[in-house]
Short mmCIF file of C-alpha atoms in Angstrom, two decimals:
data_model
loop_
_atom_site.label_atom_id
_atom_site.label_comp_id
_atom_site.label_asym_id
_atom_site.label_seq_id
_atom_site.Cartn_x
_atom_site.Cartn_y
_atom_site.Cartn_z
CA UNK A 1 114.56 57.18 -105.80
CA UNK A 2 115.19 60.71 -104.57
CA UNK A 3 112.61 60.23 -101.80
CA UNK A 4 114.30 56.99 -100.75
CA UNK A 5 117.66 58.76 -100.66
CA UNK A 6 116.22 61.53 -98.47
CA UNK A 7 114.63 58.97 -96.12
CA UNK A 8 117.94 57.08 -95.97
CA UNK A 9 119.85 60.26 -95.23
CA UNK A 10 117.38 61.24 -92.50
CA UNK A 11 117.69 57.76 -90.97
CA UNK A 12 121.48 58.09 -90.88
CA UNK A 13 121.26 61.57 -89.30
CA UNK A 14 118.71 60.27 -86.75
CA UNK A 15 120.84 57.24 -85.91
CA UNK A 16 123.96 59.40 -85.60
CA UNK A 17 122.38 62.02 -83.33
CA UNK A 18 120.84 59.36 -81.10
CA UNK A 19 124.02 57.32 -81.02
CA UNK A 20 125.98 60.43 -80.06
CA UNK A 21 123.39 61.19 -77.32
CA UNK A 22 123.99 57.74 -75.83
CA UNK A 23 127.72 58.06 -76.30
CA UNK A 24 127.74 61.34 -74.38
CA UNK A 25 125.71 59.96 -71.52
CA UNK A 26 127.84 59.92 -68.43
CA UNK A 27 127.73 57.29 -65.68
CA UNK A 28 129.51 57.16 -62.34
CA UNK A 29 133.12 56.18 -63.06
CA UNK A 30 133.20 57.80 -66.51
CA UNK A 31 135.34 60.77 -67.49
CA UNK A 32 132.88 63.59 -68.16
CA UNK A 33 132.94 65.10 -71.65
CA UNK A 34 133.24 68.85 -71.84
CA UNK A 35 130.09 70.95 -72.14
CA UNK A 36 129.35 74.64 -72.45
CA UNK A 37 126.34 76.63 -71.28
CA UNK A 38 125.63 80.31 -70.70
CA UNK A 39 125.44 81.71 -67.19
CA UNK A 40 122.88 84.17 -65.81
CA UNK A 41 124.83 87.04 -67.39
CA UNK A 42 124.90 85.39 -70.81
CA UNK A 43 128.59 84.45 -70.54
CA UNK A 44 129.66 81.08 -71.95
CA UNK A 45 130.99 78.76 -69.25
CA UNK A 46 132.69 75.45 -70.06
CA UNK A 47 133.30 72.53 -67.73
CA UNK A 48 136.90 72.54 -68.98
CA UNK A 49 137.31 76.03 -67.47
CA UNK A 50 137.56 74.19 -64.13
CA UNK A 51 140.00 71.48 -65.19
CA UNK A 52 141.85 69.95 -62.24
CA UNK A 53 139.23 71.05 -59.71
CA UNK A 54 136.49 69.21 -57.88
CA UNK A 55 133.16 70.26 -59.42
CA UNK A 56 129.67 69.89 -57.96
CA UNK A 57 126.69 70.11 -60.30
CA UNK A 58 123.33 70.90 -58.72
CA UNK A 59 120.17 70.61 -60.83
CA UNK A 60 117.56 73.07 -59.71
CA UNK A 61 114.16 74.66 -60.25
CA UNK A 62 113.14 77.34 -57.74
CA UNK A 63 109.45 76.47 -58.16
CA UNK A 64 109.97 72.93 -56.91
CA UNK A 65 108.93 72.52 -53.24
CA UNK A 66 111.85 70.14 -52.58
CA UNK A 67 114.34 72.75 -53.81
CA UNK A 68 112.61 75.44 -51.75
CA UNK A 69 112.83 73.26 -48.65
CA UNK A 70 116.51 72.36 -48.97
CA UNK A 71 117.30 76.06 -49.37
CA UNK A 72 114.89 77.16 -46.60
CA UNK A 73 116.44 74.65 -44.19
CA UNK A 74 119.95 75.67 -45.37
CA UNK A 75 120.76 72.07 -46.29
CA UNK A 76 122.04 73.18 -49.69
CA UNK A 77 123.54 76.54 -48.75
CA UNK A 78 125.59 75.20 -45.84
CA UNK A 79 127.31 72.67 -48.12
CA UNK A 80 127.73 75.26 -50.90
CA UNK A 81 129.38 77.69 -48.49
CA UNK A 82 131.61 75.16 -46.76
CA UNK A 83 133.02 73.60 -49.92
CA UNK A 84 133.33 76.65 -52.19
CA UNK A 85 135.50 78.08 -49.38
CA UNK A 86 137.62 74.93 -49.66
CA UNK A 87 138.12 75.49 -53.40
CA UNK A 88 135.34 73.27 -54.77
CA UNK A 89 133.60 74.60 -57.88
CA UNK A 90 129.81 74.68 -57.43
CA UNK A 91 127.71 74.89 -60.57
CA UNK A 92 123.93 75.25 -60.41
CA UNK A 93 122.16 74.13 -63.59
CA UNK A 94 118.57 74.92 -64.55
CA UNK A 95 117.22 72.67 -67.33
CA UNK A 96 113.61 73.94 -67.21
CA UNK A 97 112.35 74.41 -70.74
CA UNK A 98 111.26 77.99 -71.55
CA UNK A 99 107.67 76.92 -72.33
CA UNK A 100 107.13 75.45 -68.86
CA UNK A 101 105.28 77.40 -66.18
CA UNK A 102 108.27 76.92 -63.84
CA UNK A 103 110.65 78.66 -66.26
CA UNK A 104 112.20 81.83 -64.89
CA UNK A 105 114.35 84.38 -66.72
CA UNK A 106 118.03 84.60 -65.65
CA UNK A 107 117.49 88.01 -64.01
CA UNK A 108 114.69 86.63 -61.83
CA UNK A 109 116.72 83.51 -60.98
CA UNK A 110 119.62 85.66 -59.83
CA UNK A 111 117.29 87.57 -57.52
CA UNK A 112 115.70 84.38 -56.08
CA UNK A 113 119.00 82.59 -55.42
CA UNK A 114 120.53 85.78 -53.95
CA UNK A 115 117.56 85.99 -51.58
CA UNK A 116 118.12 82.34 -50.71
CA UNK A 117 121.83 83.13 -49.96
CA UNK A 118 123.05 80.58 -52.48
CA UNK A 119 126.81 80.37 -52.96
CA UNK A 120 127.85 79.23 -56.41
CA UNK A 121 130.71 79.53 -58.87
CA UNK A 122 128.35 79.61 -61.84
CA UNK A 123 124.59 79.35 -62.45
CA UNK A 124 124.04 77.92 -65.91
CA UNK A 125 120.99 77.84 -68.15
CA UNK A 126 120.27 74.61 -70.04
CA UNK A 127 116.94 75.43 -71.73
CA UNK A 128 117.13 72.60 -74.28
CA UNK A 129 118.06 70.10 -71.54
CA UNK A 130 121.10 68.86 -73.46
CA UNK A 131 123.43 68.81 -70.46
CA UNK A 132 120.67 67.59 -68.11
CA UNK A 133 120.06 64.62 -70.39
CA UNK A 134 123.80 63.99 -70.73
CA UNK A 135 123.92 63.42 -66.93
CA UNK A 136 120.45 61.83 -66.85
CA UNK A 137 119.44 64.47 -64.30
CA UNK A 138 115.96 63.44 -63.25
CA UNK A 139 114.96 65.51 -60.26
CA UNK A 140 115.40 68.90 -58.69
CA UNK A 141 117.56 68.77 -56.73
CA UNK A 142 119.81 66.14 -58.35
CA UNK A 143 123.49 66.28 -57.42
CA UNK A 144 126.64 65.19 -59.27
CA UNK A 145 130.29 65.40 -58.24
CA UNK A 146 133.24 65.36 -60.65
CA UNK A 147 136.69 64.74 -59.16
CA UNK A 148 139.97 66.44 -60.05
CA UNK A 149 140.61 63.86 -62.78
CA UNK A 150 137.34 64.77 -64.47
CA UNK A 151 135.60 61.54 -63.43
CA UNK A 152 132.02 61.43 -62.21
CA UNK A 153 132.25 60.07 -58.67
CA UNK A 154 128.80 60.78 -57.22
CA UNK A 155 125.26 60.95 -58.61
CA UNK A 156 122.15 61.20 -56.48
CA UNK A 157 120.34 62.98 -53.71
CA UNK A 158 121.61 65.79 -51.50
CA UNK A 159 120.66 63.76 -48.41
CA UNK A 160 118.68 60.79 -47.13
CA UNK A 161 115.60 62.77 -46.09
CA UNK A 162 113.10 63.21 -48.95
CA UNK A 163 110.27 64.08 -46.54
CA UNK A 164 112.34 66.59 -44.60
CA UNK A 165 111.47 65.06 -41.25
CA UNK A 166 114.67 63.38 -40.04
CA UNK A 167 116.53 65.00 -37.19
CA UNK A 168 119.78 63.25 -38.09
CA UNK A 169 120.27 63.41 -41.84
CA UNK A 170 123.04 61.87 -43.91
CA UNK A 171 124.24 64.54 -46.33
CA UNK A 172 125.63 62.42 -49.16
CA UNK A 173 127.21 65.38 -50.98
CA UNK A 174 129.02 66.64 -47.88
CA UNK A 175 130.25 63.12 -47.07
CA UNK A 176 131.47 62.52 -50.62
CA UNK A 177 133.26 65.90 -50.74
CA UNK A 178 134.88 65.26 -47.35
CA UNK A 179 136.15 61.92 -48.66
CA UNK A 180 137.41 63.43 -51.93
CA UNK A 181 139.22 66.29 -50.19
CA UNK A 182 140.91 63.88 -47.81
CA UNK A 183 142.07 61.71 -50.69
CA UNK A 184 139.72 58.81 -50.02
CA UNK A 185 137.48 57.07 -52.55
CA UNK A 186 133.78 58.00 -52.41
CA UNK A 187 132.10 55.26 -50.38
CA UNK A 188 128.50 55.99 -51.44
CA UNK A 189 128.65 56.93 -55.10
CA UNK A 190 125.04 56.43 -56.22
CA UNK A 191 121.82 57.22 -54.34
CA UNK A 192 118.22 57.64 -55.41
CA UNK A 193 117.64 61.32 -56.09
CA UNK A 194 114.39 62.81 -54.84
CA UNK A 195 112.39 65.84 -55.83
CA UNK A 196 110.29 67.16 -58.69
CA UNK A 197 111.03 65.91 -62.18
CA UNK A 198 113.31 68.10 -64.31
CA UNK A 199 110.99 70.05 -66.62
CA UNK A 200 112.53 69.05 -69.95
CA UNK A 201 110.76 69.81 -73.19
CA UNK A 202 109.04 66.63 -74.38
CA UNK B 1 98.46 106.98 -60.73
CA UNK B 2 99.15 105.80 -57.16
CA UNK B 3 95.64 104.37 -57.03
CA UNK B 4 96.21 102.51 -60.26
CA UNK B 5 99.47 100.93 -58.98
CA UNK B 6 97.79 100.02 -55.71
CA UNK B 7 94.83 98.40 -57.55
CA UNK B 8 97.26 96.49 -59.76
CA UNK B 9 99.21 95.11 -56.75
CA UNK B 10 95.92 94.17 -55.08
CA UNK B 11 94.80 92.35 -58.23
CA UNK B 12 98.09 90.42 -58.37
CA UNK B 13 97.76 89.41 -54.70
CA UNK B 14 94.12 88.35 -55.22
CA UNK B 15 95.14 86.29 -58.26
CA UNK B 16 97.99 84.63 -56.29
CA UNK B 17 95.60 83.87 -53.41
CA UNK B 18 93.10 82.36 -55.85
CA UNK B 19 95.83 80.22 -57.43
CA UNK B 20 97.16 79.04 -54.07
CA UNK B 21 93.66 78.22 -52.76
CA UNK B 22 93.04 76.21 -55.95
CA UNK B 23 96.37 74.42 -55.46
CA UNK B 24 95.48 73.66 -51.84
CA UNK B 25 92.35 71.87 -53.04
CA UNK B 26 94.10 69.64 -55.56
CA UNK B 27 93.69 66.60 -53.30
CA UNK B 28 90.93 65.82 -50.86
CA UNK B 29 91.61 63.03 -48.36
CA UNK B 30 88.90 61.14 -46.44
CA UNK B 31 88.85 58.12 -44.16
CA UNK B 32 86.46 55.29 -44.89
CA UNK B 33 86.13 51.71 -43.66
CA UNK B 34 84.27 48.51 -44.44
CA UNK B 35 83.63 47.52 -40.81
CA UNK B 36 80.28 45.76 -40.50
CA UNK B 37 80.00 46.51 -36.79
CA UNK B 38 80.58 42.84 -35.87
CA UNK B 39 83.77 41.43 -37.40
CA UNK B 40 87.16 41.53 -35.73
CA UNK B 41 88.96 42.44 -38.93
CA UNK B 42 88.27 45.16 -41.47
CA UNK B 43 89.95 47.59 -43.84
CA UNK B 44 90.47 51.23 -43.19
CA UNK B 45 90.75 53.23 -46.41
CA UNK B 46 92.29 56.60 -47.13
CA UNK B 47 90.42 57.93 -50.14
CA UNK B 48 92.27 60.51 -52.21
CA UNK B 49 90.15 62.55 -54.63
CA UNK B 50 92.58 64.17 -57.05
CA UNK B 51 91.93 67.14 -59.39
CA UNK B 52 91.78 66.20 -63.08
CA UNK B 53 95.21 66.10 -64.73
CA UNK B 54 97.07 65.79 -61.42
CA UNK B 55 98.43 62.63 -59.87
CA UNK B 56 99.82 61.28 -56.59
CA UNK B 57 102.39 58.52 -56.27
CA UNK B 58 102.66 54.76 -55.68
CA UNK B 59 104.89 53.31 -52.93
CA UNK B 60 107.78 53.49 -55.40
CA UNK B 61 107.22 56.93 -56.92
CA UNK B 62 109.68 56.19 -59.72
CA UNK B 63 112.32 58.61 -60.97
CA UNK B 64 110.79 61.63 -59.22
CA UNK B 65 108.07 62.44 -56.68
CA UNK B 66 107.19 61.05 -53.27
CA UNK B 67 104.81 58.36 -52.03
CA UNK B 68 101.93 59.49 -49.80
CA UNK B 69 102.49 58.97 -46.10
CA UNK B 70 99.83 57.89 -43.58
CA UNK B 71 100.62 57.95 -39.87
CA UNK B 72 97.86 56.42 -37.76
CA UNK B 73 97.26 56.95 -34.08
CA UNK B 74 94.94 54.15 -32.99
CA UNK B 75 93.09 53.44 -29.76
CA UNK B 76 94.58 50.48 -27.86
CA UNK B 77 91.62 48.37 -29.06
CA UNK B 78 92.90 48.38 -32.65
CA UNK B 79 96.03 47.16 -34.41
CA UNK B 80 96.90 48.18 -37.99
CA UNK B 81 98.93 46.40 -40.65
CA UNK B 82 100.99 47.83 -43.52
CA UNK B 83 99.52 50.22 -46.08
CA UNK B 84 98.44 48.40 -49.24
CA UNK B 85 98.76 50.26 -52.55
CA UNK B 86 96.47 49.34 -55.47
CA UNK B 87 97.93 48.89 -58.97
CA UNK B 88 99.40 52.20 -60.12
CA UNK B 89 99.67 53.62 -63.61
CA UNK B 90 103.01 54.12 -65.30
CA UNK B 91 103.38 57.83 -66.05
CA UNK B 92 106.04 58.79 -68.56
CA UNK B 93 107.34 62.29 -69.25
CA UNK B 94 110.14 61.90 -71.78
CA UNK B 95 112.86 59.86 -70.06
CA UNK B 96 111.35 60.30 -66.59
CA UNK B 97 109.15 57.45 -65.39
CA UNK B 98 106.80 57.68 -62.41
CA UNK B 99 104.16 55.38 -60.95
CA UNK B 100 100.98 56.89 -59.57
CA UNK B 101 97.26 57.50 -59.56
CA UNK B 102 95.03 59.99 -61.36
CA UNK B 103 91.53 61.05 -60.22
CA UNK B 104 90.97 58.73 -57.27
CA UNK B 105 92.66 56.06 -55.24
CA UNK B 106 91.95 54.36 -51.93
CA UNK B 107 94.98 53.15 -49.97
CA UNK B 108 93.98 50.26 -47.73
CA UNK B 109 95.12 49.42 -44.24
CA UNK B 110 94.09 46.09 -42.67
CA UNK B 111 92.97 46.60 -39.07
CA UNK B 112 92.32 44.06 -36.29
CA UNK B 113 90.12 44.65 -33.29
CA UNK B 114 92.12 43.32 -30.38
CA UNK B 115 89.62 44.25 -27.66
CA UNK B 116 85.93 44.92 -28.21
CA UNK B 117 85.54 46.09 -24.62
CA UNK B 118 88.18 48.76 -25.12
CA UNK B 119 86.67 49.68 -28.50
CA UNK B 120 83.38 50.50 -26.81
CA UNK B 121 85.22 53.10 -24.70
CA UNK B 122 87.38 54.64 -27.40
CA UNK B 123 87.07 54.26 -31.16
CA UNK B 124 88.73 57.44 -32.44
CA UNK B 125 91.38 56.97 -35.09
CA UNK B 126 93.68 59.85 -35.99
CA UNK B 127 95.33 59.84 -39.39
CA UNK B 128 98.09 62.26 -40.31
CA UNK B 129 98.27 62.20 -44.11
CA UNK B 130 100.86 63.81 -46.39
CA UNK B 131 101.13 63.68 -50.16
CA UNK B 132 102.81 65.22 -53.14
CA UNK B 133 100.54 65.96 -56.09
CA UNK B 134 102.02 66.71 -59.48
CA UNK B 135 101.01 67.67 -62.96
CA UNK B 136 103.17 70.23 -64.75
CA UNK B 137 104.46 71.25 -61.32
CA UNK B 138 104.33 69.62 -57.88
CA UNK B 139 102.50 70.76 -54.76
CA UNK B 140 102.90 69.13 -51.35
CA UNK B 141 99.80 68.74 -49.22
CA UNK B 142 98.64 67.22 -45.98
CA UNK B 143 95.86 66.95 -43.46
CA UNK B 144 95.03 65.36 -40.12
CA UNK B 145 91.71 63.56 -39.86
CA UNK B 146 89.96 62.27 -36.76
CA UNK B 147 87.65 59.37 -37.59
CA UNK B 148 85.29 57.61 -35.23
CA UNK B 149 84.95 53.95 -36.12
CA UNK B 150 81.33 53.05 -36.85
CA UNK B 151 79.41 50.60 -38.98
CA UNK B 152 80.32 51.41 -42.58
CA UNK B 153 77.90 52.75 -45.18
CA UNK B 154 77.20 50.66 -48.29
CA UNK B 155 79.07 53.18 -50.47
CA UNK B 156 82.19 52.82 -48.30
CA UNK B 157 82.01 49.01 -48.43
CA UNK B 158 81.64 49.13 -52.23
CA UNK B 159 84.58 51.50 -52.62
CA UNK B 160 86.87 49.38 -50.45
CA UNK B 161 85.80 46.28 -52.40
CA UNK B 162 86.66 48.05 -55.66
CA UNK B 163 90.17 48.95 -54.47
CA UNK B 164 90.75 45.56 -52.84
CA UNK B 165 90.19 44.10 -56.28
CA UNK B 166 92.83 46.46 -57.64
CA UNK B 167 95.51 45.31 -55.20
CA UNK B 168 98.31 43.26 -56.74
CA UNK B 169 97.47 39.58 -56.39
CA UNK B 170 99.59 36.67 -55.24
CA UNK B 171 102.09 35.68 -57.88
CA UNK B 172 100.93 32.05 -57.59
CA UNK B 173 97.50 33.03 -58.97
CA UNK B 174 99.06 34.44 -62.17
CA UNK B 175 99.53 30.99 -63.69
CA UNK B 176 103.22 31.85 -64.14
CA UNK B 177 106.29 30.26 -62.68
CA UNK B 178 109.79 31.72 -62.52
CA UNK B 179 112.00 29.65 -64.80
CA UNK B 180 115.12 31.65 -64.12
CA UNK B 181 116.22 34.62 -61.97
CA UNK B 182 119.73 35.86 -62.59
CA UNK B 183 121.76 38.85 -61.44
CA UNK B 184 125.00 39.45 -63.27
CA UNK B 185 127.48 42.16 -62.28
CA UNK B 186 128.98 43.99 -65.26
CA UNK B 187 131.24 46.86 -64.22
CA UNK B 188 129.13 49.21 -62.15
CA UNK B 189 125.86 47.63 -63.29
CA UNK B 190 123.77 44.71 -62.12
CA UNK B 191 122.02 43.09 -65.07
CA UNK B 192 118.86 41.41 -63.85
CA UNK B 193 116.98 38.81 -65.87
CA UNK B 194 113.75 37.05 -64.92
CA UNK B 195 112.38 34.37 -67.23
CA UNK B 196 108.78 33.26 -66.77
CA UNK B 197 107.18 30.01 -67.82
CA UNK B 198 103.49 29.16 -68.18
CA UNK B 199 100.68 29.81 -70.63
CA UNK B 200 100.53 33.51 -69.87
CA UNK B 201 104.29 34.15 -69.96
CA UNK B 202 103.98 35.86 -73.35
CA UNK B 203 101.31 38.19 -71.95
CA UNK B 204 103.61 39.82 -69.39
CA UNK B 205 103.80 43.45 -70.51
CA UNK B 206 105.65 45.26 -67.74
CA UNK B 207 107.35 45.06 -64.38
CA UNK B 208 107.02 47.75 -61.68
CA UNK B 209 109.91 47.29 -59.23
CA UNK B 210 109.74 48.13 -55.54
CA UNK B 211 112.44 50.39 -54.17
CA UNK B 212 115.63 48.48 -53.43
CA UNK B 213 117.70 49.78 -50.54
CA UNK B 214 121.28 50.54 -51.64
CA UNK B 215 120.42 50.11 -55.34
CA UNK B 216 119.04 52.39 -58.01
CA UNK B 217 116.98 50.70 -60.68
CA UNK B 218 117.16 52.32 -64.10
CA UNK B 219 113.44 52.31 -64.91
CA UNK B 220 114.18 53.07 -68.57
CA UNK B 221 116.12 49.84 -68.78
CA UNK B 222 113.08 47.65 -68.01
CA UNK B 223 112.52 45.56 -71.08
CA UNK B 224 109.83 42.89 -71.34
CA UNK B 225 109.78 40.48 -74.24
CA UNK B 226 108.50 36.94 -74.74
CA UNK B 227 108.03 36.27 -71.04
CA UNK B 228 111.43 37.67 -70.04
CA UNK B 229 112.00 40.79 -67.96
CA UNK B 230 115.38 42.51 -68.10
CA UNK B 231 116.49 45.53 -66.11
CA UNK B 232 119.59 47.13 -64.65
CA UNK B 233 120.35 48.39 -61.15
CA UNK B 234 123.32 50.38 -59.91
CA UNK B 235 124.71 49.80 -56.41
CA UNK B 236 125.27 52.71 -53.99
CA UNK B 237 128.64 51.33 -53.00
CA UNK B 238 131.09 48.91 -54.56
CA UNK B 239 130.46 46.15 -52.00
CA UNK B 240 126.62 46.16 -52.20
CA UNK B 241 125.34 42.81 -53.48
CA UNK B 242 121.95 42.41 -55.09
CA UNK B 243 120.36 39.09 -54.19
CA UNK B 244 116.65 39.86 -54.21
CA UNK B 245 114.02 41.67 -56.25
CA UNK B 246 110.44 42.63 -55.42
CA UNK B 247 107.84 44.21 -57.64
CA UNK B 248 104.69 43.79 -59.67
CA UNK B 249 104.42 41.71 -62.82
CA UNK B 250 101.83 43.31 -65.12
CA UNK B 251 99.56 41.11 -67.25
CA UNK B 252 96.50 42.59 -69.01
CA UNK B 253 96.42 45.55 -66.62
CA UNK B 254 96.46 43.26 -63.59
CA UNK B 255 99.34 43.09 -61.16
CA UNK B 256 100.92 40.08 -59.48
CA UNK B 257 103.30 40.55 -56.60
CA UNK B 258 106.67 38.96 -57.21
CA UNK B 259 109.24 38.43 -54.45
CA UNK B 260 112.44 36.86 -55.65
CA UNK B 261 115.53 35.77 -53.78
CA UNK B 262 118.74 34.37 -55.19
CA UNK B 263 119.52 30.94 -53.83
#
């Protein structure tokens, strides 16, 4: 009987944790639940710290060739610079699990992204992938935009050029931010992200 | 002490060079053909030999990755069709789903000889090939190959035959019919339902969708049960309407190409 009770209890805990995972999953149009992660200096940063502001979330992994290219070609940094100057909060999130060969310590990440001239409000570590999975972040890079009301209004790629060969690229994040800052609705709210897979623990 | 530091730096550089040269050799690409020296039509094949444990991608790479790219420069005597991708494998890492190939794959390109006279003067084909190969990490690669068209060796003909047999077949040959194809908009989601009829309907095990412009298919949502495939797709913009679906229906490891349009 005791064994059955334990199994029953475990089943309830399992069901609850999985149900809450699904419940927390955020889709375009949803109000984003608060989350908290530590930054590269070990300081706890919450999404709610930026209440009332437009927030960009950028999933990253410096070992991914797609991430390296968008930084090398200044596709990411030009948008970071332009919109942080306009008051947009830019949060870089790294969900690489610490056992993966791509995992880098915060100190090393700071050095790499400084060398790449990244402009960000916060660089957050998500080693257990909890926040990555909440947004269903699949690739690096994978971009998300939260509007002033806390609603997710964009999820997808940085631009329309996965192979890095187009002369005229459509930068979806820039376009969406331009629309948001001029009070318009985001016209393209979902695109297929491209890049390496996020290195979650399996 | 200075010598020791210097030796250590040298060792690190040598190790990095060794690693990068190994990573450069993760994929070997070759051009083959099955031209018998007489026919006006044949297949050109790009054979990818992939290091164990690594994989390259199908035309729809899935949630992450990138399909290989082949850009041909042909003499005016030849005309090429679209690249044909053999049946891929579904590769799952947690919630992330990809479609690709381990070990070896030959991508096929149908070619027509439009002028044998011109072919006699110039038969050099140039192929610019790019790929992304992944395992724990991803490494991009590429090469340019110049290939002179000649009568194919038996091994080439056999290899092309093998991969031709692995191409998705016509849906009509599956023994299935589509009983119902429905797309229902629910909030921001398109709920897609395909019901199959026929003796083998219960044997359908999976569906590999093609990329849909302006829509993002949630690959995790693909659910196959009792001859019915269900999946969801999100539109890029509010006014995008989904009225078609292309992909591969998987039965017993074989693929059948399905192209559906809403009436």
